[in-house]
PDB file of C-alpha atoms in Angstrom:
ATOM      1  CA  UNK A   1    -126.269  12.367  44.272  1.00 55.00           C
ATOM      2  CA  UNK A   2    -124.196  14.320  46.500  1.00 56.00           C
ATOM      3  CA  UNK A   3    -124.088  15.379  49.916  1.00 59.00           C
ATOM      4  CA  UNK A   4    -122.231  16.913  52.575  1.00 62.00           C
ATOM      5  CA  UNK A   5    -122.438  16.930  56.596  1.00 62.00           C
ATOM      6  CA  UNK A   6    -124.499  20.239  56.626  1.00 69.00           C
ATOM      7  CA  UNK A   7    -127.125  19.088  54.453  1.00 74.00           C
ATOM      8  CA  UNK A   8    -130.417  19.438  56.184  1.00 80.00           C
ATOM      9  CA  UNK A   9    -131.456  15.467  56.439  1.00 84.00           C
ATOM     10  CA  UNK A  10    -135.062  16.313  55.403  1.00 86.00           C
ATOM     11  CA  UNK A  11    -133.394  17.644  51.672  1.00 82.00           C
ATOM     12  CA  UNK A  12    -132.483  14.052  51.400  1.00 83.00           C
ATOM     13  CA  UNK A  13    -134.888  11.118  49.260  1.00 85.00           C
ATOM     14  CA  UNK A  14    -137.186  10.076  52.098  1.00 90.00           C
ATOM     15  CA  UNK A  15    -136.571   6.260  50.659  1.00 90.00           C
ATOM     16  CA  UNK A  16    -133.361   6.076  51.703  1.00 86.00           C
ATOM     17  CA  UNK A  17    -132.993   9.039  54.765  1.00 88.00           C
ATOM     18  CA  UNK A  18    -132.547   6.365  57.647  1.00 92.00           C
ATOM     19  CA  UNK A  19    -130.272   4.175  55.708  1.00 91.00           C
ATOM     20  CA  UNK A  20    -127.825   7.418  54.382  1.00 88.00           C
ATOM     21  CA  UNK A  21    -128.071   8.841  57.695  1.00 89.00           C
ATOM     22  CA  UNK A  22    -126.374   5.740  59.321  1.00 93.00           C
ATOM     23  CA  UNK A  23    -124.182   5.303  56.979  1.00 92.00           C
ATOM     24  CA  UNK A  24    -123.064   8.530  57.141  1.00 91.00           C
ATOM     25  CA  UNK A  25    -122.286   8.313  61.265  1.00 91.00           C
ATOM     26  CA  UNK A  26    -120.262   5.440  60.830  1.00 95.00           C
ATOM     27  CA  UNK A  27    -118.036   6.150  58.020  1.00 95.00           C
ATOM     28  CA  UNK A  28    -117.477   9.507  59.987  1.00 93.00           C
ATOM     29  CA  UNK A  29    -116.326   7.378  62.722  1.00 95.00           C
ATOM     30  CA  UNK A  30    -114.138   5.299  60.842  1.00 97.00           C
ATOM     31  CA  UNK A  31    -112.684   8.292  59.304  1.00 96.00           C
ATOM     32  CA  UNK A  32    -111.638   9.457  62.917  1.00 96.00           C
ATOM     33  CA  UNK A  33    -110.163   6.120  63.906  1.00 97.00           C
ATOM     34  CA  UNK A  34    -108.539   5.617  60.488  1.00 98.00           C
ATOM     35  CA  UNK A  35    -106.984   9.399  60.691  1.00 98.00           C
ATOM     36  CA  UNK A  36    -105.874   7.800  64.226  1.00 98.00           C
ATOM     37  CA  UNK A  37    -103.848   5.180  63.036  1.00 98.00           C
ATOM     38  CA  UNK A  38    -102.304   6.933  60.179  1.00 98.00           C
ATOM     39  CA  UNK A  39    -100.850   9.777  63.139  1.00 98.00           C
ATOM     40  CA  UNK A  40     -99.489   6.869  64.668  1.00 98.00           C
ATOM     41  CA  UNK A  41     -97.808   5.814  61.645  1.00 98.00           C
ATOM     42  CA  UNK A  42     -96.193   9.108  61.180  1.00 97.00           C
ATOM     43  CA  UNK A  43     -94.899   8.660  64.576  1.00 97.00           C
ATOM     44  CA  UNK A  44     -96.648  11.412  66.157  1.00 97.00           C
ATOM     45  CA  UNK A  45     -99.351  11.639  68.911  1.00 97.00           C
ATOM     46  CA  UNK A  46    -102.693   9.508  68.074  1.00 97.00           C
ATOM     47  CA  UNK A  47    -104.895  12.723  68.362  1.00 96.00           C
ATOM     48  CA  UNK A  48    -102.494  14.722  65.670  1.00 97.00           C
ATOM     49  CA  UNK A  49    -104.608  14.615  62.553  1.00 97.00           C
ATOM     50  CA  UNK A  50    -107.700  14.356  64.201  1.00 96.00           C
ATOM     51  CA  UNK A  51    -106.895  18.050  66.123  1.00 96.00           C
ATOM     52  CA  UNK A  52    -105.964  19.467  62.794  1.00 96.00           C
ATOM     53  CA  UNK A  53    -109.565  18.917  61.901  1.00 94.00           C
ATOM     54  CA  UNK A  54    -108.406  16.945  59.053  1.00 95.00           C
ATOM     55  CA  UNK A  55    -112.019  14.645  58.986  1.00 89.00           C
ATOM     56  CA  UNK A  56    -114.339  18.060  59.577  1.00 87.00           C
ATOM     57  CA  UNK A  57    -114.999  18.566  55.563  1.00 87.00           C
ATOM     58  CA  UNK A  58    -116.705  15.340  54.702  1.00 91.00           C
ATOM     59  CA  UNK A  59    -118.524  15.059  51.430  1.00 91.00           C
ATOM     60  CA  UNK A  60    -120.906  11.976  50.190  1.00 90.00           C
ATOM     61  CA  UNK A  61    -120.892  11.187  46.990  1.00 90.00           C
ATOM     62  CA  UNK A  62    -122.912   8.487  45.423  1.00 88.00           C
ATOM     63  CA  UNK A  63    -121.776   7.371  41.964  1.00 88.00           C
ATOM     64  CA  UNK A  64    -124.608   5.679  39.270  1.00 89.00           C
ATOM     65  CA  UNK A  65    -122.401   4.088  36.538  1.00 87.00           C
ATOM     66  CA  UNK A  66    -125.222   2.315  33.743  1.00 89.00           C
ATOM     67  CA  UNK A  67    -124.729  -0.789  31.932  1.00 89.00           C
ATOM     68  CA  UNK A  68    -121.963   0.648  28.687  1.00 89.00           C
ATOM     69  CA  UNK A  69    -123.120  -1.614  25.154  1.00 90.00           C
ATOM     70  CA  UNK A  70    -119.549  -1.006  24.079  1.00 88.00           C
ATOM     71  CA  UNK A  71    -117.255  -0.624  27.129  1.00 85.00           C
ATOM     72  CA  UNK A  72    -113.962  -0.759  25.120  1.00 83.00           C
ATOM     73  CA  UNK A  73    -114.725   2.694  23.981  1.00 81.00           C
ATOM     74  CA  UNK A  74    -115.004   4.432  27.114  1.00 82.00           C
ATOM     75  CA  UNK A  75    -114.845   4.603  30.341  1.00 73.00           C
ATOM     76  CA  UNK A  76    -116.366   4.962  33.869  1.00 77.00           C
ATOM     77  CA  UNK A  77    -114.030   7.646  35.162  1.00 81.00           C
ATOM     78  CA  UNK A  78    -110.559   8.235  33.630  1.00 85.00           C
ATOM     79  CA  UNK A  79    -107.705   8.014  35.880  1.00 89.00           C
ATOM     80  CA  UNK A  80    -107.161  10.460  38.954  1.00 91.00           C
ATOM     81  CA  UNK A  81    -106.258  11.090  42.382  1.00 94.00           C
ATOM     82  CA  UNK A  82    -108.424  12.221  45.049  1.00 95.00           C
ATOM     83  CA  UNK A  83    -108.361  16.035  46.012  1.00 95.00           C
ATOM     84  CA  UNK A  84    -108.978  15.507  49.598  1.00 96.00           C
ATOM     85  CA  UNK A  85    -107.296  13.844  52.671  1.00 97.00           C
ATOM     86  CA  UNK A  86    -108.814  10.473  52.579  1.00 97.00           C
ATOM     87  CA  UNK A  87    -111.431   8.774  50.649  1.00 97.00           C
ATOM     88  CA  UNK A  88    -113.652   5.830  52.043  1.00 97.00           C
ATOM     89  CA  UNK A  89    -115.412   3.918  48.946  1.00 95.00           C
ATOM     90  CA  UNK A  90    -118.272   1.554  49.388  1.00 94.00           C
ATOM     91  CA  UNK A  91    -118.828  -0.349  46.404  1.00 90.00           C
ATOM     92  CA  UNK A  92    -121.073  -3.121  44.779  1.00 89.00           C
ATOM     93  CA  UNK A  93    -120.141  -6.642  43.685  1.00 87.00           C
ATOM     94  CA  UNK A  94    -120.064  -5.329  40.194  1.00 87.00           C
ATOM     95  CA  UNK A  95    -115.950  -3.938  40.392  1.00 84.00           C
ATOM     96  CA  UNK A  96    -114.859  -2.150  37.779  1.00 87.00           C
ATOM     97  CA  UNK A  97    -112.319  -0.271  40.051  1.00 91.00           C
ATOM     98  CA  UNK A  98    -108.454   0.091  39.356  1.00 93.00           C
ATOM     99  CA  UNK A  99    -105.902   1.242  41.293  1.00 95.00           C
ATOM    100  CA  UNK A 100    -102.268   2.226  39.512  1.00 93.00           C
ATOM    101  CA  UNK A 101     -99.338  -0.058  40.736  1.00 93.00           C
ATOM    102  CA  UNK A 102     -95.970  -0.199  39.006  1.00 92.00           C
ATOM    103  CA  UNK A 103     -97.706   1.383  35.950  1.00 92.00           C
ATOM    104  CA  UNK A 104     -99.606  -1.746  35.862  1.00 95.00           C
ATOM    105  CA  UNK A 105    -103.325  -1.270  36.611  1.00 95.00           C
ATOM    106  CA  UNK A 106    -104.671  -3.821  39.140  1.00 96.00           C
ATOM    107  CA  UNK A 107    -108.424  -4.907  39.354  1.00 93.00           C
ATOM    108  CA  UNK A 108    -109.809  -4.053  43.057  1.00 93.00           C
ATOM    109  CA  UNK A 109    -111.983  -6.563  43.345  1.00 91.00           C
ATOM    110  CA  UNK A 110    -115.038  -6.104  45.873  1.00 91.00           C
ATOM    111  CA  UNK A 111    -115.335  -8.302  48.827  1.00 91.00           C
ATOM    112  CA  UNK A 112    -118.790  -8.547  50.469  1.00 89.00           C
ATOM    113  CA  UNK A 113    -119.415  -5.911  53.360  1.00 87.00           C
ATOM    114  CA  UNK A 114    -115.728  -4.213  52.206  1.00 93.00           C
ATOM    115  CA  UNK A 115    -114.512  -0.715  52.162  1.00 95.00           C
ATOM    116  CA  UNK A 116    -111.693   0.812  49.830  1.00 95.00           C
ATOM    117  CA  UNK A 117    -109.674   3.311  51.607  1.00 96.00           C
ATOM    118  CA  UNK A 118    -107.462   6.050  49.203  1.00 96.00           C
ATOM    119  CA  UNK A 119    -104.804   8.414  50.577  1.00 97.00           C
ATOM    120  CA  UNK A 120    -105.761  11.553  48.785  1.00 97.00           C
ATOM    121  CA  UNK A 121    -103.306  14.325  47.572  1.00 98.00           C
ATOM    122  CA  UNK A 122    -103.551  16.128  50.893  1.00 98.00           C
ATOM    123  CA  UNK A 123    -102.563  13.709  52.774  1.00 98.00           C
ATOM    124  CA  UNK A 124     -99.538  13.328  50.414  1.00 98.00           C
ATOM    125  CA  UNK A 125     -98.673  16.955  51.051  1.00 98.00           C
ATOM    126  CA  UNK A 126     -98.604  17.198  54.781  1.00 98.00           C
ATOM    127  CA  UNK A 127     -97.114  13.736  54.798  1.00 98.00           C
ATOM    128  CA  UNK A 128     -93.849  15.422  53.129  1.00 98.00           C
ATOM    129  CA  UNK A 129     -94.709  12.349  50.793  1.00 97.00           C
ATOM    130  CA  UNK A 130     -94.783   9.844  53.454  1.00 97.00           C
ATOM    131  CA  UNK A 131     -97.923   8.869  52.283  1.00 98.00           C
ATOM    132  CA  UNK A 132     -98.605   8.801  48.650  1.00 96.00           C
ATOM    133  CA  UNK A 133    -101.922   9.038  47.047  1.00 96.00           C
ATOM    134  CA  UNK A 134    -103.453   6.544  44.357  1.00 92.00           C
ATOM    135  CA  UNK A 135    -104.188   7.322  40.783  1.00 93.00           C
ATOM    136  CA  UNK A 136    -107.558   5.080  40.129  1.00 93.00           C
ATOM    137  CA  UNK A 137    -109.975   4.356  37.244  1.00 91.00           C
ATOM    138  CA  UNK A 138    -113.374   2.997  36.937  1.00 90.00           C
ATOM    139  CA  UNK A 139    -113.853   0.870  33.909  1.00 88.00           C
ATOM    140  CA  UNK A 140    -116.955   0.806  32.060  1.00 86.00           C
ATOM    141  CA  UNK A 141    -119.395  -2.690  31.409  1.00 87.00           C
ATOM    142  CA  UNK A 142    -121.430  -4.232  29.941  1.00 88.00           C
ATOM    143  CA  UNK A 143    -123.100  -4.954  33.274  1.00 86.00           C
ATOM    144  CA  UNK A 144    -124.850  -3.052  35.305  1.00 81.00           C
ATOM    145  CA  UNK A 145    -125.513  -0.079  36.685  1.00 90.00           C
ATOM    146  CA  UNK A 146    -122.625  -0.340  39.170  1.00 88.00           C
ATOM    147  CA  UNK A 147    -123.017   2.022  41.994  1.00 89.00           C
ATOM    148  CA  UNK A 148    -120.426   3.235  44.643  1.00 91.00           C
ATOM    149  CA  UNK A 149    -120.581   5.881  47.429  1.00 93.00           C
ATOM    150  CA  UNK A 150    -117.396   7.559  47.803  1.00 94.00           C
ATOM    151  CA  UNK A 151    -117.041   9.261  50.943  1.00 95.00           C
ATOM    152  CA  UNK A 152    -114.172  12.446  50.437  1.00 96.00           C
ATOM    153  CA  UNK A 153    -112.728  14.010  54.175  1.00 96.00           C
ATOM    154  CA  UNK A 154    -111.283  17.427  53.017  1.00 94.00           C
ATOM    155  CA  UNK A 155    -110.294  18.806  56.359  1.00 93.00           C
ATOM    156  CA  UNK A 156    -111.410  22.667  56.959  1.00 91.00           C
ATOM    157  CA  UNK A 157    -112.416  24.572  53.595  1.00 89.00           C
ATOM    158  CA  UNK A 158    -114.432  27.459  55.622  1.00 86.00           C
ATOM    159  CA  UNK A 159    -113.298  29.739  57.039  1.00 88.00           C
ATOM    160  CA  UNK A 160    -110.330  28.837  54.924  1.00 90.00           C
ATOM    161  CA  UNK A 161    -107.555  27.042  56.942  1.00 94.00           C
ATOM    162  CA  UNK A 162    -103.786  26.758  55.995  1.00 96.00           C
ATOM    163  CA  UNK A 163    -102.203  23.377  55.789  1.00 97.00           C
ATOM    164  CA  UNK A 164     -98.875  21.627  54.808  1.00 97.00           C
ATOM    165  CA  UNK A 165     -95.871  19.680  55.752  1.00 98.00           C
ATOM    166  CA  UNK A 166     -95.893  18.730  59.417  1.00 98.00           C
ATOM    167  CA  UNK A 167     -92.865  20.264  60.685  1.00 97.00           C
ATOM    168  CA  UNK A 168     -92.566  17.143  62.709  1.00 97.00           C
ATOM    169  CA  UNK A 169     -91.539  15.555  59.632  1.00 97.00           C
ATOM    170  CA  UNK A 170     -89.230  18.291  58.544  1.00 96.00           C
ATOM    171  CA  UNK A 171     -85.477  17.981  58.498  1.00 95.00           C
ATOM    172  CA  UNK A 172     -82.082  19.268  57.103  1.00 95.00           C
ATOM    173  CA  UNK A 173     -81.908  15.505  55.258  1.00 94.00           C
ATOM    174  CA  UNK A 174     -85.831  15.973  54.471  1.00 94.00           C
ATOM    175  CA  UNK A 175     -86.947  19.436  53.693  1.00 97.00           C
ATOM    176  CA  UNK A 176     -90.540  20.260  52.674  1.00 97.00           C
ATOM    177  CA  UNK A 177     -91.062  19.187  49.386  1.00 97.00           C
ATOM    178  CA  UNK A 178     -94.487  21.039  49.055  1.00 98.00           C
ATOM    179  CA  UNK A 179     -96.150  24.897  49.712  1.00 97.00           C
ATOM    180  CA  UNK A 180     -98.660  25.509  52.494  1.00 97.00           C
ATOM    181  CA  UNK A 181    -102.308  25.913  50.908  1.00 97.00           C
ATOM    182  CA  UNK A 182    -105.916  26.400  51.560  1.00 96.00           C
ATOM    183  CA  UNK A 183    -108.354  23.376  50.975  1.00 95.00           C
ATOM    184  CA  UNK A 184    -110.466  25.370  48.576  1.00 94.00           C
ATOM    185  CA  UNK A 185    -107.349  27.079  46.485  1.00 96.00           C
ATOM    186  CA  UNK A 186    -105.861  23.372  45.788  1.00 96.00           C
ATOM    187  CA  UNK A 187    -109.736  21.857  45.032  1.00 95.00           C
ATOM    188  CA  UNK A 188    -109.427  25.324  42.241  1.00 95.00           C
ATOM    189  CA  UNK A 189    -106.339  24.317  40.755  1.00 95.00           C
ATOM    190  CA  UNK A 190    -107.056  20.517  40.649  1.00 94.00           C
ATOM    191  CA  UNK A 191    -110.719  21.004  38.749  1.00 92.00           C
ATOM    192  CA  UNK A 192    -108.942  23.747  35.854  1.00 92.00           C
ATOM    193  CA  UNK A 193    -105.405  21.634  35.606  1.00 88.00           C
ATOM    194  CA  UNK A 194    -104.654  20.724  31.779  1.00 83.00           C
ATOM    195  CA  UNK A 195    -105.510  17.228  31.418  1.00 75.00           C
ATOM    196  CA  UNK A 196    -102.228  14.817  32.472  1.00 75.00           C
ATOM    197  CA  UNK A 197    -100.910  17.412  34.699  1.00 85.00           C
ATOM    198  CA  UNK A 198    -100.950  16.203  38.749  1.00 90.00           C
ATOM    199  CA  UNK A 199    -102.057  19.055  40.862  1.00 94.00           C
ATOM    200  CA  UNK A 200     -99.543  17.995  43.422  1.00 96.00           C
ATOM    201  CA  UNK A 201     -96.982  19.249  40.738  1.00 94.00           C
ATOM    202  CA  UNK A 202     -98.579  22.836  41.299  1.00 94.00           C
ATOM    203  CA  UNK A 203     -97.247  22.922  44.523  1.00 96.00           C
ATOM    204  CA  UNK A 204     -94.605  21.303  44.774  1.00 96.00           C
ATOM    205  CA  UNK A 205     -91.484  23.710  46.493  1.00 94.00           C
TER     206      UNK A 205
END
């Protein structure tokens, strides 16, 4: 299931309509404060990312992985990064996410009432690389169905906006390492890449 912030709430399953709804109002507002603290982290004001409009885009994705008889042969989703800003995951006690870490791949294991937060790619980009986002897996099992909601903040896709590198990160000793784009023109490139290929590498300077 999938949905995003302008979906009319009586389009959604009237079994769980109350229960999506809140969800949906707090995640938003962690997205804000989290967006927040990452400006701060950059060193600039605490309203910077937030008045770029960087958590306006938000899309709700709920993820239904069944039990797998043979897991070793498949699996749940192959590794990737996240086309979007930021990505808040709510998962079950199930796991079966991995995150990429020294090319070792590390079990995220689920802690009761938890959220998984991922940088996404375009964060990377206006971060000039400050922040760097996380190639992740989900592994199949034998157990289940494991189910996740994945909420994806892609910042202003219409009318199309232009982002990249903050120039407040810019310098002679760190140049921008990336091209300006449009939400929807990078979302494009990342769905049609060749398998392997990052679609940071696309626009990279």
């Amino acid at each position: 299931m999938m949905f995003s912030e302008d979906l009319d709430p009586e389009e959604m399953p009237e079994v769980c309509r109350a229960t999506t709804l809140e969800y949906i109002k707090h995640v938003s507002k962690l997205g804000t404060t989290l967006f927040e603290l990452l400006s701060e982290a950059l060193g600039l004001k605490r309203d910077h990312l937030t008045a770029m409009e960087l958590g306006k885009g938000r899309i709700f994705v709920c993820h239904y992985y069944p039990a797998c008889p043979e897991p070793e042969l498949t699996l749940g989703a192959s590794k990737h990064t996240d086309p979007a800003f930021l990505t808040i995951v709510l998962q079950d006690q199930l796991g079966g996410l991995q995150v990429l870490r020294e090319n070792q791949w590390v079990n995220v294991k689920p802690i009761s009432g938890g959220l998984i937060v991922n940088i996404g790619d375009l964060l990377q980009i206006i971060s000039n690389d400050k922040f760097r986002s996380v190639d992740h897996r989900v592994l199949a099992n034998r157990v289940g169905p494991r189910i996740s909601v994945a909420s994806f903040f892609d910042g202003v896709v219409v009318p199309p906006k232009v982002y990249g590198p903050l120039k407040e990160l810019l310098s002679d000793e760190s140049p921008s390492r990336y091209k300006e784009f449009q939400v929807g023109d990078y979302v494009a490139k990342y769905s049609s890449r060749a398998l392997g290929i990052s679609a940071l590498d696309l626009f990279k300077v």
